[in-house]
Coordinates of C-alpha atoms in Angstrom, one line a residue:
X6 CA -47.7 151.0 -136.1
X7 CA -50.5 150.8 -138.6
X8 CA -48.2 148.7 -140.8
X9 CA -47.4 146.3 -138.0
X10 CA -51.1 145.9 -137.3
X11 CA -51.9 145.3 -141.0
X12 CA -49.2 142.7 -141.2
X13 CA -50.4 141.0 -138.0
X14 CA -53.9 140.6 -139.4
X15 CA -52.6 139.7 -142.9
X16 CA -50.4 136.9 -141.8
X17 CA -52.3 135.5 -138.8
X18 CA -52.9 131.8 -139.1
X19 CA -55.4 131.0 -136.3
X20 CA -58.7 132.3 -134.9
X21 CA -58.6 132.3 -131.1
X22 CA -62.1 131.7 -129.8
X23 CA -61.1 131.0 -126.2
X24 CA -63.8 129.4 -124.0
X25 CA -66.8 130.7 -126.0
X26 CA -69.9 128.7 -125.3
X27 CA -71.6 128.4 -128.7
X28 CA -74.8 127.3 -127.1
X29 CA -74.9 130.1 -124.5
X30 CA -77.4 132.2 -126.4
X31 CA -80.1 131.4 -128.9
X32 CA -79.1 132.8 -132.3
X33 CA -82.6 134.1 -132.8
X34 CA -82.1 136.4 -129.8
X35 CA -78.9 138.0 -131.2
X36 CA -79.3 141.3 -133.1
X37 CA -75.6 141.8 -133.9
X38 CA -74.5 139.8 -136.9
X39 CA -70.8 139.9 -135.8
X40 CA -71.6 137.7 -132.8
X41 CA -73.1 135.0 -135.1
X42 CA -70.2 135.2 -137.5
X43 CA -67.8 134.6 -134.6
X44 CA -69.8 131.5 -133.8
X45 CA -69.6 130.4 -137.4
X46 CA -65.8 130.9 -137.5
X47 CA -65.6 128.7 -134.3
X48 CA -67.9 126.0 -135.7
X49 CA -65.8 125.9 -138.9
X50 CA -62.9 124.7 -136.8
X51 CA -64.9 121.5 -136.2
X52 CA -64.5 120.1 -139.7
X53 CA -61.5 117.9 -140.4
X54 CA -58.3 118.8 -142.1
X55 CA -59.3 116.6 -145.0
X56 CA -62.6 118.4 -145.3
X57 CA -60.9 121.8 -145.2
X58 CA -58.6 120.8 -148.0
X59 CA -61.5 119.6 -150.1
X60 CA -63.3 122.9 -149.5
X61 CA -60.2 124.8 -150.5
X62 CA -59.7 122.9 -153.8
X63 CA -63.3 122.8 -155.0
X64 CA -63.8 125.1 -158.0
X65 CA -66.9 126.9 -156.8
X66 CA -66.9 130.0 -159.0
X67 CA -64.5 129.9 -161.9
X68 CA -65.8 130.0 -165.5
X69 CA -63.2 127.5 -166.6
X70 CA -64.1 125.0 -163.8
X71 CA -63.7 121.4 -164.9
X72 CA -66.3 120.2 -162.3
X73 CA -69.6 120.8 -164.0
X74 CA -71.6 119.0 -161.3
X75 CA -71.4 118.6 -157.5
X76 CA -69.5 115.5 -156.6
X77 CA -70.4 112.9 -153.9
X78 CA -67.7 114.0 -151.5
X79 CA -68.7 117.6 -152.0
X80 CA -72.3 116.8 -151.2
X81 CA -71.2 115.1 -148.0
X82 CA -69.1 118.2 -147.1
X83 CA -72.0 120.5 -147.8
X84 CA -74.2 118.4 -145.5
X85 CA -71.6 118.8 -142.8
X86 CA -71.3 122.5 -143.4
X87 CA -75.1 123.2 -143.5
X88 CA -75.5 124.3 -139.8
X89 CA -72.6 126.8 -140.0
X90 CA -73.8 128.1 -143.4
X91 CA -77.3 128.5 -142.0
X92 CA -75.7 130.5 -139.2
X93 CA -74.0 132.8 -141.7
X94 CA -77.2 133.3 -143.6
X95 CA -79.1 134.1 -140.5
X96 CA -76.5 136.7 -139.6
X97 CA -76.5 138.2 -143.1
X98 CA -80.1 139.2 -142.6
X99 CA -79.4 141.4 -139.6
X100 CA -78.8 145.1 -140.0
X101 CA -76.2 145.5 -137.3
X102 CA -72.6 144.2 -137.7
X103 CA -70.6 145.6 -134.8
X104 CA -67.2 144.0 -134.3
X105 CA -66.5 146.1 -131.2
X106 CA -67.1 145.5 -127.5
X107 CA -69.9 143.0 -127.9
X108 CA -67.6 140.4 -129.4
X109 CA -64.4 141.3 -127.5
X110 CA -65.0 138.6 -124.8
X111 CA -64.2 136.1 -127.5
X112 CA -61.1 137.7 -129.1
X113 CA -60.8 136.9 -132.7
X114 CA -58.8 137.8 -135.8
X115 CA -60.3 138.5 -139.2
X116 CA -58.7 135.6 -140.9
X117 CA -58.9 135.7 -144.6
X118 CA -58.7 131.9 -145.1
X119 CA -61.7 131.2 -142.7
X120 CA -63.8 133.9 -144.3
X121 CA -63.0 132.5 -147.7
X122 CA -63.8 129.0 -146.6
X123 CA -67.3 130.0 -145.4
X124 CA -67.8 132.0 -148.6
X125 CA -66.8 129.0 -150.7
X126 CA -69.2 126.8 -148.7
X127 CA -72.0 129.2 -149.5
X128 CA -71.1 129.2 -153.2
X129 CA -71.0 125.4 -153.2
X130 CA -74.6 125.5 -151.8
X131 CA -75.6 128.1 -154.4
X132 CA -74.2 125.9 -157.2
X133 CA -76.2 122.9 -155.9
X134 CA -79.4 125.0 -156.0
X135 CA -78.6 126.1 -159.5
X136 CA -77.9 122.5 -160.7
X137 CA -81.3 121.5 -159.3
X138 CA -82.8 124.6 -161.0
X139 CA -83.8 126.1 -157.6
X140 CA -82.9 129.6 -158.8
X141 CA -84.8 131.5 -156.1
X142 CA -82.9 129.6 -153.4
X143 CA -79.6 130.1 -155.2
X144 CA -80.3 133.8 -155.4
X145 CA -81.0 134.0 -151.7
X146 CA -77.7 132.3 -150.9
X147 CA -75.8 134.7 -153.2
X148 CA -77.3 137.7 -151.6
X149 CA -76.5 136.4 -148.1
X150 CA -72.9 135.8 -149.2
X151 CA -72.7 139.4 -150.5
X152 CA -74.1 140.7 -147.2
X153 CA -71.5 138.6 -145.3
X154 CA -68.7 140.3 -147.2
X155 CA -70.1 143.8 -146.6
X156 CA -70.5 143.0 -142.8
X157 CA -66.9 142.0 -142.6
X158 CA -65.9 145.3 -144.2
X159 CA -67.8 147.3 -141.7
X160 CA -65.1 146.8 -139.1
X161 CA -63.2 149.7 -140.8
X162 CA -59.7 148.4 -140.6
X163 CA -57.6 147.8 -143.7
X164 CA -57.5 144.0 -143.5
X165 CA -61.2 143.7 -143.0
X166 CA -61.8 145.9 -146.1
X167 CA -59.4 143.7 -148.1
X168 CA -61.1 140.5 -146.9
X169 CA -64.4 142.0 -148.0
X170 CA -62.9 142.5 -151.5
X171 CA -61.6 138.9 -151.7
X172 CA -64.7 137.2 -150.5
X173 CA -66.9 139.4 -152.7
X174 CA -64.9 138.2 -155.7
X175 CA -65.7 134.6 -155.0
X176 CA -69.4 135.4 -155.1
X177 CA -69.2 137.7 -158.1
X178 CA -67.4 135.0 -160.1
X179 CA -70.1 132.4 -159.3
X180 CA -72.9 134.8 -159.9
X181 CA -71.5 135.9 -163.3
X182 CA -70.6 132.4 -164.4
X183 CA -74.1 131.0 -163.8
X184 CA -76.0 134.2 -164.6
X185 CA -77.3 133.1 -168.0
X186 CA -79.1 130.2 -166.4
X187 CA -81.2 132.4 -164.1
X188 CA -84.7 133.3 -165.2
X189 CA -85.0 137.0 -165.7
X190 CA -87.6 137.6 -162.9
X191 CA -85.2 135.9 -160.4
X192 CA -82.3 138.0 -161.7
X193 CA -84.4 141.2 -161.3
X194 CA -85.2 140.3 -157.7
X195 CA -81.6 139.5 -157.0
X196 CA -80.5 142.8 -158.5
X197 CA -82.9 144.6 -156.3
X198 CA -81.8 142.7 -153.2
X199 CA -78.1 143.4 -153.9
X200 CA -78.8 147.1 -154.3
X201 CA -80.2 147.2 -150.7
X202 CA -77.2 145.6 -149.1
X203 CA -75.1 147.7 -146.6
X204 CA -72.9 150.2 -148.3
X205 CA -69.1 149.4 -148.4
X206 CA -66.9 151.7 -146.5
X207 CA -65.0 154.2 -148.7
X208 CA -61.3 154.5 -148.9
X209 CA -61.4 157.7 -146.8
X210 CA -63.4 155.9 -144.1
X211 CA -60.9 153.1 -143.9
X212 CA -58.0 155.5 -143.8
X213 CA -59.7 157.4 -141.0
X214 CA -60.2 154.2 -139.0
X215 CA -56.5 153.4 -139.4
X216 CA -55.6 156.9 -138.4
X217 CA -57.7 156.7 -135.3
X218 CA -56.1 153.4 -134.4
X219 CA -52.6 154.8 -134.8
X220 CA -53.4 157.7 -132.6
X221 CA -54.6 155.4 -129.8
X222 CA -51.6 153.1 -130.2
X223 CA -49.2 156.1 -130.0
X224 CA -50.5 156.8 -126.5
X225 CA -49.6 153.4 -125.2
X226 CA -46.6 153.0 -122.8
X227 CA -43.4 151.4 -124.2
X228 CA -43.6 152.9 -127.6
X229 CA -40.0 152.8 -128.9
X230 CA -40.3 155.7 -131.4
X231 CA -39.3 159.4 -130.7
X232 CA -42.2 161.7 -130.1
X233 CA -41.5 163.8 -133.2
X234 CA -41.6 160.7 -135.4
X235 CA -44.9 159.8 -133.9
X236 CA -46.3 163.3 -134.1
X237 CA -45.3 163.6 -137.8
X238 CA -46.7 160.2 -138.5
X239 CA -50.1 161.2 -137.2
X240 CA -50.0 164.5 -139.1
X241 CA -49.2 162.5 -142.2
X242 CA -52.1 160.2 -141.7
X243 CA -54.5 163.1 -141.2
X244 CA -53.5 164.5 -144.5
X245 CA -53.8 161.2 -146.3
X246 CA -57.3 160.9 -145.0
X247 CA -58.1 164.3 -146.5
X248 CA -57.5 163.1 -150.0
X249 CA -58.5 159.5 -149.4
X250 CA -61.4 159.4 -151.8
X251 CA -59.6 160.9 -154.8
X252 CA -59.4 158.7 -157.9
X253 CA -56.6 156.1 -157.7
X254 CA -54.1 157.9 -160.0
X255 CA -54.6 161.2 -158.2
X256 CA -54.4 159.5 -154.8
X257 CA -51.1 157.9 -155.7
X258 CA -49.7 161.2 -156.9
X259 CA -50.7 163.0 -153.7
X260 CA -49.5 160.1 -151.5
X261 CA -46.0 160.1 -153.1
X262 CA -45.8 163.9 -152.8
X263 CA -46.8 163.9 -149.2
X264 CA -44.4 161.1 -148.3
X265 CA -41.6 163.1 -149.8
X266 CA -42.2 165.8 -147.1
X267 CA -41.1 163.3 -144.4
X268 CA -37.9 161.7 -145.9
X269 CA -36.4 160.7 -142.5
X270 CA -39.5 159.3 -140.8
X271 CA -39.2 155.5 -140.7
X272 CA -42.8 155.0 -139.7
X273 CA -44.1 156.9 -142.8
X274 CA -41.6 155.1 -145.0
X275 CA -42.9 151.8 -143.8
X276 CA -46.5 152.5 -144.2
X277 CA -46.4 154.2 -147.6
X278 CA -46.4 150.9 -149.6
X279 CA -49.1 149.5 -147.4
X280 CA -51.5 152.5 -147.9
X281 CA -50.8 152.4 -151.7
X282 CA -51.6 148.7 -151.9
X283 CA -54.7 149.1 -149.8
X284 CA -56.0 151.9 -151.9
X285 CA -55.4 149.9 -155.1
X286 CA -57.3 146.9 -153.7
X287 CA -60.2 149.2 -152.7
X288 CA -60.3 150.5 -156.3
X289 CA -60.3 146.9 -157.6
X290 CA -63.2 146.1 -155.3
X291 CA -65.1 149.1 -156.5
X292 CA -64.6 148.1 -160.1
X293 CA -65.5 144.5 -159.5
X294 CA -68.7 145.6 -157.8
X295 CA -69.6 147.9 -160.7
X296 CA -68.8 145.1 -163.2
X297 CA -71.2 142.7 -161.5
X298 CA -74.0 145.3 -161.2
X299 CA -73.5 146.3 -164.9
X300 CA -73.5 142.6 -166.0
X301 CA -76.8 142.0 -164.4
X302 CA -78.2 145.1 -166.1
X303 CA -77.0 143.8 -169.5
X304 CA -78.7 140.4 -168.8
X305 CA -82.0 142.2 -168.1
X306 CA -81.9 145.1 -170.5
X307 CA -79.3 144.3 -173.2
X308 CA -75.8 145.5 -174.2
X309 CA -76.8 149.2 -174.9
X310 CA -76.8 149.9 -171.1
X311 CA -73.0 149.6 -171.1
X312 CA -72.5 152.9 -172.8
X313 CA -74.2 154.7 -169.9
X314 CA -72.1 153.0 -167.2
X315 CA -69.1 154.6 -165.5
X316 CA -65.9 152.8 -164.7
X317 CA -65.1 153.8 -161.0
X318 CA -61.4 153.7 -161.8
X319 CA -61.9 156.9 -163.7
X320 CA -59.9 155.7 -166.7
X321 CA -62.5 155.5 -169.3
X322 CA -65.7 153.5 -170.1
X323 CA -66.2 149.7 -169.6
X324 CA -65.6 147.5 -172.6
X325 CA -68.3 144.9 -173.7
X326 CA -67.1 141.8 -175.5
X327 CA -69.8 139.4 -176.8
X328 CA -69.0 135.7 -176.7
X329 CA -70.7 132.5 -177.7
X330 CA -74.0 131.2 -176.3
X331 CA -75.2 134.6 -175.0
X332 CA -72.0 134.9 -172.9
X333 CA -70.0 138.1 -172.7
X334 CA -67.2 139.8 -170.9
X335 CA -67.0 143.2 -169.3
X336 CA -63.6 144.9 -169.0
X337 CA -62.3 147.8 -166.9
X338 CA -59.4 150.0 -167.8
X339 CA -58.0 149.3 -164.3
X340 CA -55.1 147.0 -164.4
X341 CA -54.3 144.2 -162.0
X342 CA -51.3 141.9 -162.4
X343 CA -50.7 143.4 -165.9
X344 CA -54.2 142.7 -167.2
X345 CA -57.5 144.6 -167.3
X346 CA -60.0 143.7 -164.6
X347 CA -62.5 141.4 -166.3
X348 CA -65.7 139.7 -165.3
X349 CA -67.2 137.0 -167.6
X350 CA -70.9 136.3 -167.7
X351 CA -71.9 132.9 -168.8
X352 CA -69.8 129.7 -169.3

């Protein structure tokens, strides 16, 4: 059940906005950021396929990017995107982000590619500000983009949390790549603003949301699974929630042990790898968030602050590697695709 829902969101390919009237309400009168994001997703559909492909291939945040300056076609695209990016920035300044009943009239799917397209557009805008040495403006865009990621993650479901992670990484890469160009007073204000963003949901909170969804789904008519399979599945999820915030290695041990108690439950067998993958991605996001925060501290106060920082993966301290031209790398002990998670500051 939960697996099927996760796969539905993960592999969805369209946003269905229905007959939403984008001009029905003045955005200044809306207090729920989610409503404005839904409008932004809808407006994003108005750009052409060629423009979407251009947005997808632009290197907005990679340290090894070949494009050192904004190109003419990218400038035109940025002009086209400005209204929708302004909508996202307006939404990002709101405290409330409720993806529930208030936006259900315009059914939508958290689509990873659309969220990433908006995030890439924001980072293209930030890059332009940086190239024009408008660092305060660039900082504001970066903070808005971070808030956008956090607001998506507030939905509580697995896929929303994973989209938060992937969209955050786009911003973190750009911020770290261009960080050495920022004046220290601007960096300090950006650090303060980032510390005041909405808090990301914990692994335990995400698992609880999925558990509650599974319980509701099990009560629907036409469920093809035997009652005992469903009852055991819900008991299993409750127990997973109980140790949801354990460090990754301990969580994996407990999850495997718990799964072994239900060897014949096909629902539990199906969801085990999904939960394991989700928990690892949350750990990755926690580490990337810590790496960015630590990097900003290094830029402001120097390398000695690294020794006092804690790696959220629980597998040892961060590593600091100095590079040329005041650049440096920060490495975690957490592995992803066979390599330590790394964030490079400076080009």
